[in-house]
Amino acid sequence: MSSAEALSLAGVIVAAISALATGVSAIVIAIQSKHTRASAEASQAAVVVAHETLREAQIARLDAIAPQVLVETYDFVVDIPTAAPSKQGQAVPEDGILRLTRDGELRITCAVGLRVRNEGNRSVPLAFSSPFFLDGKSYGFVQQTLKPAEEIAGRYHVTQTFAEWVNRAQASLDGGIGDTDTFEIAYSGPGDSDLSEYHRIQTSGYPIIKVVNQDSAWTLGELFTTEVKVEALPLERVYWRSRKRGEKF
């Protein structure tokens, strides 16, 4: 073999070795990159798990100090406590028949009965979305602190004019969805990292009954004769990471 041929062969060998080295290097880099990516993903997943674990621990802490308030309905009554005089000066028709042309401005109240009980071992301050009237009392309040094992029984009022109740009733009779009213009892913890709790009672339907074969004529219903429906909605809790900053868990 001549020296020229030897040099040529050596060049080929060197080139092959270089190409092989480059390929091996690329494989090594690819493997390293894959491991780095997997490691980063694992680290990120670990961070997510840690954050979720901390979040669940914080929520469990707040649940442990949450109040134990029981709210239940027991009945409702229909009344005209502040009946506005009709055009003819008659507050309540003697025959018990209400007519739109005469009695549209009469204010009719559906008073829903509630029992609220503190079943926890500490006092709980509560806020009511509208006046709550204790049984036997003529005045209502919107805030009340219940001591441990203390219970109050009373009513909240849904008041509309007779004309407004007729509109609700007619919408329902025509196959529509009538308006609803929601009464709320709220608790708000005193801390920045704390919880808020909401008990809501929803009232729908109407407390009047249409008189058969008489246009625009209605009577007041009673507990088992009206289309009034009262439903306790599921308890809602809001967990605050920081109430001041508006951050929730």
XYZ file of C-alpha atoms in Angstrom:
249
model
C 0.000 0.000 0.000
C 1.405 3.336 -0.982
C 1.722 6.185 1.454
C -1.052 8.053 -0.365
C -3.412 5.136 -0.047
C -2.490 4.795 3.650
C -3.223 8.450 4.261
C -6.547 8.170 2.471
C -7.540 5.123 4.508
C -6.525 6.879 7.717
C -8.712 9.836 6.764
C -11.684 7.578 6.185
C -11.161 5.883 9.517
C -10.856 9.213 11.329
C -14.016 10.478 9.637
C -15.899 7.319 10.602
C -14.705 7.566 14.190
C -15.683 11.249 14.293
C -19.133 10.478 12.898
C -19.547 7.675 15.395
C -18.475 9.943 18.231
C -20.897 12.609 17.076
C -23.733 10.081 16.962
C -22.883 8.737 20.394
C -22.714 12.308 21.701
C -26.109 13.079 20.215
C -27.569 9.975 21.840
C -26.045 10.895 25.181
C -27.380 14.450 24.913
C -30.834 13.146 23.979
C -30.824 10.771 26.950
C -29.645 13.532 29.272
C -32.289 15.883 27.915
C -34.988 13.275 28.438
C -33.836 12.663 32.005
C -33.664 16.411 32.668
C -37.169 16.877 31.297
C -38.462 13.963 33.347
C -36.770 15.334 36.438
C -38.279 18.793 35.887
C -41.735 17.298 35.359
C -41.344 15.201 38.498
C -40.257 18.277 40.460
C -43.213 20.253 39.133
C -45.604 17.436 40.009
C -44.104 17.290 43.500
C -44.667 21.023 43.922
C -48.297 20.670 42.810
C -48.840 17.788 45.239
C -47.221 19.777 48.046
C -49.427 22.808 47.332
C -52.574 20.660 47.204
C -51.590 18.899 50.443
C -51.061 22.281 52.127
C -54.376 23.552 50.751
C -56.239 20.505 52.049
C -54.556 20.877 55.437
C -55.557 24.543 55.638
C -59.153 23.747 54.652
C -59.252 20.947 57.251
C -58.010 23.454 59.847
C -60.782 25.890 58.940
C -63.398 23.127 58.926
C -62.289 22.194 62.438
C -63.085 25.693 63.738
C -66.250 26.178 61.651
C -69.489 26.845 63.535
C -72.108 24.124 63.857
C -75.315 25.940 62.976
C -78.511 24.058 62.143
C -81.224 25.829 60.137
C -84.586 24.189 59.441
C -88.003 25.344 58.219
C -91.237 24.382 59.931
C -94.183 26.181 58.254
C -95.388 29.451 56.769
C -98.378 31.723 57.230
C -100.057 34.160 54.851
C -100.977 37.545 56.225
C -101.757 41.148 55.271
C -99.972 42.948 58.146
C -99.747 46.350 56.475
C -102.631 46.360 54.026
C -102.791 49.528 51.979
C -106.360 50.799 51.554
C -107.927 50.106 48.199
C -109.536 52.818 46.098
C -112.776 52.241 47.964
C -111.084 52.580 51.357
C -111.484 48.926 52.289
C -108.274 47.254 53.536
C -109.419 43.637 53.388
C -112.539 42.579 51.418
C -115.202 41.177 53.713
C -115.930 38.279 51.393
C -112.257 37.317 51.236
C -112.173 37.732 47.460
C -109.306 39.831 46.075
C -109.656 41.568 42.719
C -106.920 43.310 40.785
C -108.969 46.381 39.897
C -109.737 47.024 43.544
C -107.046 45.339 45.659
C -103.909 45.465 43.511
C -101.957 47.510 46.086
C -102.723 45.303 49.096
C -99.437 44.074 50.571
C -99.557 40.331 51.205
C -96.864 38.648 53.279
C -95.756 35.046 53.275
C -94.025 34.559 56.648
C -91.732 31.517 56.613
C -90.934 29.818 59.914
C -87.302 28.947 60.719
C -85.472 27.399 63.646
C -81.818 28.327 64.029
C -79.716 26.417 66.552
C -76.073 26.649 67.587
C -74.909 23.075 68.115
C -71.267 24.017 68.648
C -69.342 24.819 71.817
C -68.752 28.546 71.225
C -70.873 31.599 70.506
C -71.592 32.313 66.844
C -72.419 35.767 65.414
C -74.925 35.536 62.559
C -76.104 38.079 59.982
C -79.553 37.862 58.365
C -80.215 39.183 54.859
C -83.543 40.714 55.910
C -85.298 41.199 59.269
C -85.908 38.010 61.240
C -88.915 38.148 63.575
C -88.822 35.980 66.674
C -92.091 34.200 67.406
C -94.277 36.459 69.489
C -92.248 39.584 68.676
C -93.362 42.421 66.409
C -89.867 43.734 65.656
C -87.179 42.095 63.545
C -83.392 42.067 63.679
C -80.631 41.435 61.147
C -77.845 40.328 63.524
C -77.862 37.864 66.378
C -75.216 35.998 68.382
C -76.195 32.498 69.479
C -74.604 30.979 72.552
C -73.740 27.255 72.626
C -76.919 25.119 72.500
C -79.065 28.247 72.035
C -81.995 28.084 69.605
C -84.226 30.787 68.191
C -87.491 30.294 66.311
C -89.061 32.957 64.159
C -89.986 34.057 60.662
C -88.682 35.966 57.694
C -91.119 37.783 55.444
C -91.610 37.696 51.699
C -93.890 40.640 50.974
C -95.398 41.644 47.637
C -98.453 43.576 46.543
C -101.428 41.504 45.475
C -100.780 42.590 41.860
C -97.176 41.338 42.078
C -98.294 37.983 43.504
C -100.808 37.655 40.660
C -98.016 38.262 38.129
C -95.978 35.470 39.728
C -98.933 33.131 39.780
C -99.882 33.881 36.189
C -96.304 33.282 34.997
C -96.339 29.876 36.685
C -99.803 28.975 35.405
C -98.658 29.881 31.888
C -95.828 27.353 32.168
C -93.056 29.812 32.960
C -90.639 30.021 35.870
C -91.787 32.396 38.552
C -89.551 34.584 40.683
C -87.886 33.229 43.793
C -86.805 34.882 47.044
C -83.736 33.838 48.992
C -83.255 34.427 52.711
C -79.644 34.127 53.870
C -78.054 33.526 57.256
C -74.322 34.213 57.114
C -71.354 33.631 59.403
C -68.012 35.316 58.794
C -64.962 34.250 60.785
C -62.957 37.062 62.431
C -59.527 36.109 61.036
C -57.827 37.104 57.787
C -57.304 33.417 56.980
C -60.737 32.151 57.905
C -64.025 31.000 56.416
C -67.456 32.385 55.569
C -70.544 30.201 55.780
C -73.950 30.711 54.164
C -77.293 29.073 54.942
C -79.913 29.962 52.311
C -83.664 29.316 52.264
C -85.391 29.734 48.902
C -89.075 30.590 48.620
C -90.950 30.190 45.349
C -94.554 30.007 44.229
C -97.429 32.218 45.378
C -99.770 32.351 48.418
C -103.005 33.045 46.529
C -105.572 30.770 44.927
C -107.507 31.591 41.764
C -111.278 31.588 42.181
C -112.934 29.218 39.737
C -115.128 30.815 37.050
C -114.362 34.358 38.170
C -112.000 36.540 36.164
C -109.253 38.327 38.112
C -110.574 36.941 41.412
C -108.319 35.287 44.016
C -108.343 34.256 47.668
C -105.568 33.931 50.222
C -104.245 30.409 50.648
C -103.120 28.507 53.734
C -100.282 26.132 54.543
C -101.530 23.145 52.525
C -103.605 24.952 49.896
C -101.114 27.244 48.149
C -98.336 26.841 45.630
C -95.702 28.249 48.009
C -92.567 26.094 48.161
C -89.811 26.515 50.740
C -86.456 24.799 50.205
C -83.236 24.814 52.207
C -80.326 25.097 49.770
C -77.024 23.239 50.360
C -74.664 24.863 52.859
C -71.964 26.960 51.195
C -68.532 27.642 52.680
C -65.892 30.011 51.344
C -62.327 29.381 52.543
C -60.112 32.464 52.665
C -56.353 32.319 52.233
C -56.425 36.069 52.871
C -59.707 37.908 53.216
C -57.940 41.286 52.995
C -56.354 40.404 49.659
C -59.467 38.614 48.395
C -57.581 35.289 48.001
C -59.461 32.027 48.404
C -58.177 28.493 48.882
